């Protein structure tokens, strides 16, 4: 029976494929204040701006590919029962071949009804004002904006609580509630922390092995260390 490897990924792994994060040094996300494009208030203030912003992100996604970090995580399914919990809204894990991917913050290639949050549709092209669900309600990006609940959180906690190994890749562990998952890792489970500029993980009971490298190189190291157990 394969051991369960749970991996929490953040913007750092996608950045190597060319996808920018709003946590760039200038504090902007592709030139926009995140409060304008990633909050319910921003949506109600300027719906056209928000739709245009995510349309551009959706088009950009077609121009990038999974990197070695994504690919190795998919390959690890040969030896481990791998669950990816990601803060990223791209589909690079899936395109690399990972089969169990839980998106905490939504998915760029999906939209949902503003009236019914459970009415979710696959969407690969532009989303515009006047694109309605079957009941005539406007569709919006299927993204968890700041200030909104994280529907997948309970499932993420359940997965984390049964991990034999837990890895954190490319996330600063500063965005909650995702960062709080670390507290649900069983105390005897080894934790691997991959980040080129790692910070101290507060209030953790586990043994933490830090790999101070970018995601692709760090995941290659992770594979070697897991195979040594």
mmCIF file of C-alpha atoms in Angstrom:
data_model
loop_
_atom_site.group_PDB
_atom_site.id
_atom_site.type_symbol
_atom_site.label_atom_id
_atom_site.label_comp_id
_atom_site.label_asym_id
_atom_site.label_seq_id
_atom_site.Cartn_x
_atom_site.Cartn_y
_atom_site.Cartn_z
ATOM 1 C CA UNK A 1 0.000 0.000 0.000
ATOM 2 C CA UNK A 2 1.476 3.342 -1.051
ATOM 3 C CA UNK A 3 2.315 5.957 1.555
ATOM 4 C CA UNK A 4 0.289 9.183 1.321
ATOM 5 C CA UNK A 5 2.216 12.248 0.207
ATOM 6 C CA UNK A 6 0.311 15.519 0.597
ATOM 7 C CA UNK A 7 1.770 18.561 -1.134
ATOM 8 C CA UNK A 8 0.721 22.167 -0.548
ATOM 9 C CA UNK A 9 1.801 24.318 -3.489
ATOM 10 C CA UNK A 10 1.773 28.054 -3.985
ATOM 11 C CA UNK A 11 2.726 30.707 -6.504
ATOM 12 C CA UNK A 12 6.418 29.799 -6.420
ATOM 13 C CA UNK A 13 5.958 26.622 -8.431
ATOM 14 C CA UNK A 14 3.885 28.342 -11.130
ATOM 15 C CA UNK A 15 6.253 31.312 -11.284
ATOM 16 C CA UNK A 16 8.873 29.067 -12.880
ATOM 17 C CA UNK A 17 6.450 28.528 -15.760
ATOM 18 C CA UNK A 18 6.090 32.276 -16.250
ATOM 19 C CA UNK A 19 2.946 32.981 -14.238
ATOM 20 C CA UNK A 20 3.279 36.080 -12.090
ATOM 21 C CA UNK A 21 2.003 36.440 -8.556
ATOM 22 C CA UNK A 22 0.486 39.510 -6.908
ATOM 23 C CA UNK A 23 3.173 39.076 -4.260
ATOM 24 C CA UNK A 24 5.766 40.591 -6.557
ATOM 25 C CA UNK A 25 7.983 43.256 -5.000
ATOM 26 C CA UNK A 26 5.765 46.093 -6.236
ATOM 27 C CA UNK A 27 2.723 44.605 -4.509
ATOM 28 C CA UNK A 28 0.778 44.509 -7.754
ATOM 29 C CA UNK A 29 -0.655 41.619 -9.744
ATOM 30 C CA UNK A 30 0.043 42.210 -13.435
ATOM 31 C CA UNK A 31 -0.085 45.935 -12.776
ATOM 32 C CA UNK A 32 -3.300 45.923 -10.759
ATOM 33 C CA UNK A 33 -3.977 46.471 -7.082
ATOM 34 C CA UNK A 34 -5.399 43.158 -5.892
ATOM 35 C CA UNK A 35 -8.247 44.964 -4.167
ATOM 36 C CA UNK A 36 -9.466 46.052 -7.613
ATOM 37 C CA UNK A 37 -9.456 42.615 -9.223
ATOM 38 C CA UNK A 38 -9.591 40.033 -6.441
ATOM 39 C CA UNK A 39 -12.335 41.151 -4.065
ATOM 40 C CA UNK A 40 -16.149 41.155 -4.204
ATOM 41 C CA UNK A 41 -15.977 44.938 -3.779
ATOM 42 C CA UNK A 42 -13.794 45.229 -6.869
ATOM 43 C CA UNK A 43 -16.283 43.129 -8.838
ATOM 44 C CA UNK A 44 -19.257 45.322 -7.915
ATOM 45 C CA UNK A 45 -17.264 48.509 -8.480
ATOM 46 C CA UNK A 46 -15.925 47.661 -11.938
ATOM 47 C CA UNK A 47 -17.119 44.356 -13.378
ATOM 48 C CA UNK A 48 -15.593 45.058 -16.800
ATOM 49 C CA UNK A 49 -12.128 45.542 -15.307
ATOM 50 C CA UNK A 50 -12.359 42.294 -13.363
ATOM 51 C CA UNK A 51 -13.590 40.315 -16.378
ATOM 52 C CA UNK A 52 -10.845 41.764 -18.582
ATOM 53 C CA UNK A 53 -8.210 40.968 -15.965
ATOM 54 C CA UNK A 54 -9.157 37.286 -15.744
ATOM 55 C CA UNK A 55 -9.640 37.024 -19.502
ATOM 56 C CA UNK A 56 -5.998 38.065 -19.888
ATOM 57 C CA UNK A 57 -4.885 35.587 -17.221
ATOM 58 C CA UNK A 58 -6.868 32.848 -18.995
ATOM 59 C CA UNK A 59 -5.218 33.659 -22.314
ATOM 60 C CA UNK A 60 -1.778 33.783 -20.677
ATOM 61 C CA UNK A 61 -2.339 30.308 -19.299
ATOM 62 C CA UNK A 62 -2.467 28.972 -22.854
ATOM 63 C CA UNK A 63 1.052 30.293 -23.438
ATOM 64 C CA UNK A 64 2.791 28.560 -20.528
ATOM 65 C CA UNK A 65 3.575 24.933 -19.734
ATOM 66 C CA UNK A 66 4.176 22.799 -16.646
ATOM 67 C CA UNK A 67 7.751 22.911 -15.423
ATOM 68 C CA UNK A 68 9.945 20.178 -14.006
ATOM 69 C CA UNK A 69 8.497 20.698 -10.527
ATOM 70 C CA UNK A 70 4.977 19.939 -11.727
ATOM 71 C CA UNK A 71 6.197 16.976 -13.767
ATOM 72 C CA UNK A 72 8.145 15.335 -10.936
ATOM 73 C CA UNK A 73 5.169 15.670 -8.570
ATOM 74 C CA UNK A 74 3.051 13.847 -11.148
ATOM 75 C CA UNK A 75 5.718 11.154 -11.551
ATOM 76 C CA UNK A 76 5.761 10.585 -7.784
ATOM 77 C CA UNK A 77 2.335 8.972 -8.156
ATOM 78 C CA UNK A 78 4.191 5.849 -9.304
ATOM 79 C CA UNK A 79 5.515 5.356 -5.782
ATOM 80 C CA UNK A 80 3.210 7.381 -3.533
ATOM 81 C CA UNK A 81 -0.465 8.196 -3.094
ATOM 82 C CA UNK A 82 -0.021 11.872 -3.987
ATOM 83 C CA UNK A 83 -2.555 14.570 -3.168
ATOM 84 C CA UNK A 84 -1.885 18.101 -4.380
ATOM 85 C CA UNK A 85 -3.528 20.922 -2.437
ATOM 86 C CA UNK A 86 -2.797 24.094 -4.366
ATOM 87 C CA UNK A 87 -3.342 27.769 -3.806
ATOM 88 C CA UNK A 88 -2.836 28.279 -7.538
ATOM 89 C CA UNK A 89 -5.722 28.801 -9.947
ATOM 90 C CA UNK A 90 -3.904 27.489 -13.041
ATOM 91 C CA UNK A 91 -4.165 23.952 -14.416
ATOM 92 C CA UNK A 92 -0.434 23.192 -14.604
ATOM 93 C CA UNK A 93 -0.566 20.339 -12.073
ATOM 94 C CA UNK A 94 -3.286 18.625 -14.088
ATOM 95 C CA UNK A 95 -1.486 19.184 -17.374
ATOM 96 C CA UNK A 96 1.662 17.654 -15.893
ATOM 97 C CA UNK A 97 -0.308 14.493 -15.059
ATOM 98 C CA UNK A 98 -1.265 14.832 -11.391
ATOM 99 C CA UNK A 99 -4.595 13.088 -10.833
ATOM 100 C CA UNK A 100 -5.613 14.295 -7.349
ATOM 101 C CA UNK A 101 -5.552 18.092 -7.297
ATOM 102 C CA UNK A 102 -7.613 20.237 -4.927
ATOM 103 C CA UNK A 103 -7.754 23.965 -5.733
ATOM 104 C CA UNK A 104 -8.223 26.044 -2.591
ATOM 105 C CA UNK A 105 -8.622 29.361 -4.380
ATOM 106 C CA UNK A 106 -10.670 28.300 -7.389
ATOM 107 C CA UNK A 107 -9.766 27.645 -11.011
ATOM 108 C CA UNK A 108 -9.078 30.039 -13.832
ATOM 109 C CA UNK A 109 -10.624 27.701 -16.401
ATOM 110 C CA UNK A 110 -13.982 27.604 -14.641
ATOM 111 C CA UNK A 111 -16.750 30.151 -14.049
ATOM 112 C CA UNK A 112 -19.747 30.181 -11.778
ATOM 113 C CA UNK A 113 -23.115 31.842 -11.448
ATOM 114 C CA UNK A 114 -23.324 34.917 -9.241
ATOM 115 C CA UNK A 115 -26.667 33.582 -8.003
ATOM 116 C CA UNK A 116 -25.683 29.957 -7.359
ATOM 117 C CA UNK A 117 -22.106 29.325 -6.214
ATOM 118 C CA UNK A 118 -22.540 25.594 -6.868
ATOM 119 C CA UNK A 119 -23.328 26.146 -10.555
ATOM 120 C CA UNK A 120 -19.800 25.837 -11.952
ATOM 121 C CA UNK A 121 -18.939 25.583 -15.646
ATOM 122 C CA UNK A 122 -15.745 24.814 -17.560
ATOM 123 C CA UNK A 123 -14.642 27.933 -19.438
ATOM 124 C CA UNK A 124 -11.583 28.330 -21.661
ATOM 125 C CA UNK A 125 -12.334 31.529 -23.601
ATOM 126 C CA UNK A 126 -13.159 35.110 -22.625
ATOM 127 C CA UNK A 127 -15.947 35.750 -20.125
ATOM 128 C CA UNK A 128 -17.974 38.867 -20.821
ATOM 129 C CA UNK A 129 -20.830 40.897 -19.405
ATOM 130 C CA UNK A 130 -23.966 39.210 -20.726
ATOM 131 C CA UNK A 131 -22.630 35.664 -20.379
ATOM 132 C CA UNK A 132 -25.417 34.163 -18.274
ATOM 133 C CA UNK A 133 -26.282 30.857 -16.675
ATOM 134 C CA UNK A 134 -29.435 29.032 -17.801
ATOM 135 C CA UNK A 135 -31.525 31.176 -15.455
ATOM 136 C CA UNK A 136 -30.250 34.480 -16.765
ATOM 137 C CA UNK A 137 -27.714 35.272 -14.052
ATOM 138 C CA UNK A 138 -24.299 36.715 -14.884
ATOM 139 C CA UNK A 139 -21.331 34.356 -14.708
ATOM 140 C CA UNK A 140 -18.192 35.344 -12.797
ATOM 141 C CA UNK A 141 -14.676 33.873 -12.498
ATOM 142 C CA UNK A 142 -14.572 30.769 -10.301
ATOM 143 C CA UNK A 143 -11.969 32.371 -8.074
ATOM 144 C CA UNK A 144 -11.998 32.666 -4.287
ATOM 145 C CA UNK A 145 -11.489 36.378 -3.771
ATOM 146 C CA UNK A 146 -10.187 38.031 -0.629
ATOM 147 C CA UNK A 147 -12.953 38.145 1.948
ATOM 148 C CA UNK A 148 -14.761 35.075 0.573
ATOM 149 C CA UNK A 149 -14.981 31.670 2.235
ATOM 150 C CA UNK A 150 -12.760 28.837 1.003
ATOM 151 C CA UNK A 151 -15.200 26.008 0.165
ATOM 152 C CA UNK A 152 -12.483 23.378 -0.280
ATOM 153 C CA UNK A 153 -10.873 24.023 3.100
ATOM 154 C CA UNK A 154 -12.596 21.218 5.018
ATOM 155 C CA UNK A 155 -11.619 18.663 2.369
ATOM 156 C CA UNK A 156 -8.049 19.993 2.481
ATOM 157 C CA UNK A 157 -7.960 19.547 6.254
ATOM 158 C CA UNK A 158 -9.244 15.971 5.952
ATOM 159 C CA UNK A 159 -6.524 15.153 3.418
ATOM 160 C CA UNK A 160 -3.803 16.797 5.506
ATOM 161 C CA UNK A 161 -4.776 14.909 8.664
ATOM 162 C CA UNK A 162 -3.966 11.572 6.994
ATOM 163 C CA UNK A 163 -0.607 12.479 5.439
ATOM 164 C CA UNK A 164 2.380 10.151 5.841
ATOM 165 C CA UNK A 165 4.597 12.852 4.322
ATOM 166 C CA UNK A 166 3.785 16.531 3.861
ATOM 167 C CA UNK A 167 5.560 18.967 1.557
ATOM 168 C CA UNK A 168 5.210 22.733 1.239
ATOM 169 C CA UNK A 169 6.384 24.114 -2.097
ATOM 170 C CA UNK A 170 6.579 27.701 -3.282
ATOM 171 C CA UNK A 171 4.365 29.337 -0.690
ATOM 172 C CA UNK A 172 5.322 31.767 2.053
ATOM 173 C CA UNK A 173 2.709 30.322 4.426
ATOM 174 C CA UNK A 174 1.401 33.847 4.928
ATOM 175 C CA UNK A 175 -2.012 33.511 3.258
ATOM 176 C CA UNK A 176 -4.738 32.143 5.520
ATOM 177 C CA UNK A 177 -6.605 29.914 5.825
ATOM 178 C CA UNK A 178 -4.328 27.868 3.522
ATOM 179 C CA UNK A 179 -1.280 28.505 5.718
ATOM 180 C CA UNK A 180 -3.152 27.054 8.674
ATOM 181 C CA UNK A 181 -3.173 23.585 7.094
ATOM 182 C CA UNK A 182 0.286 22.972 8.515
ATOM 183 C CA UNK A 183 -1.261 22.708 11.995
ATOM 184 C CA UNK A 184 -3.332 19.695 10.869
ATOM 185 C CA UNK A 185 -0.346 17.600 9.811
ATOM 186 C CA UNK A 186 0.027 14.591 12.174
ATOM 187 C CA UNK A 187 2.821 15.282 14.656
ATOM 188 C CA UNK A 188 4.853 12.245 13.566
ATOM 189 C CA UNK A 189 4.675 13.126 9.853
ATOM 190 C CA UNK A 190 7.891 14.477 8.285
ATOM 191 C CA UNK A 191 7.479 17.905 6.687
ATOM 192 C CA UNK A 192 9.554 19.139 3.746
ATOM 193 C CA UNK A 193 9.671 22.858 3.063
ATOM 194 C CA UNK A 194 10.884 23.940 -0.378
ATOM 195 C CA UNK A 195 11.485 27.651 -0.940
ATOM 196 C CA UNK A 196 14.510 29.652 -2.140
ATOM 197 C CA UNK A 197 13.994 32.078 0.745
ATOM 198 C CA UNK A 198 12.507 29.962 3.529
ATOM 199 C CA UNK A 199 11.122 31.557 6.644
ATOM 200 C CA UNK A 200 10.645 30.019 10.062
ATOM 201 C CA UNK A 201 7.415 28.026 10.335
ATOM 202 C CA UNK A 202 5.736 29.062 13.553
ATOM 203 C CA UNK A 203 4.127 26.689 16.048
ATOM 204 C CA UNK A 204 4.910 23.438 14.269
ATOM 205 C CA UNK A 205 5.397 20.189 16.171
ATOM 206 C CA UNK A 206 6.854 18.247 13.293
ATOM 207 C CA UNK A 207 10.374 17.620 12.173
ATOM 208 C CA UNK A 208 10.877 20.027 9.244
ATOM 209 C CA UNK A 209 13.486 19.520 6.561
ATOM 210 C CA UNK A 210 14.108 22.727 4.655
ATOM 211 C CA UNK A 211 15.231 22.641 1.023
ATOM 212 C CA UNK A 212 16.297 26.194 0.162
ATOM 213 C CA UNK A 213 15.863 25.944 -3.589
ATOM 214 C CA UNK A 214 13.442 26.971 -6.309
ATOM 215 C CA UNK A 215 10.567 24.574 -6.869
ATOM 216 C CA UNK A 216 11.884 22.517 -9.782
ATOM 217 C CA UNK A 217 15.264 21.829 -8.242
ATOM 218 C CA UNK A 218 13.766 21.411 -4.799
ATOM 219 C CA UNK A 219 11.168 18.868 -5.933
ATOM 220 C CA UNK A 220 13.941 16.817 -7.529
ATOM 221 C CA UNK A 221 15.673 16.805 -4.128
ATOM 222 C CA UNK A 222 12.389 15.890 -2.449
ATOM 223 C CA UNK A 223 12.030 12.822 -4.683
ATOM 224 C CA UNK A 224 15.494 11.612 -3.681
ATOM 225 C CA UNK A 225 14.806 12.112 0.018
ATOM 226 C CA UNK A 226 11.446 10.387 -0.086
ATOM 227 C CA UNK A 227 12.956 7.406 -1.872
ATOM 228 C CA UNK A 228 15.524 7.100 0.918
ATOM 229 C CA UNK A 229 12.865 6.369 3.547
#
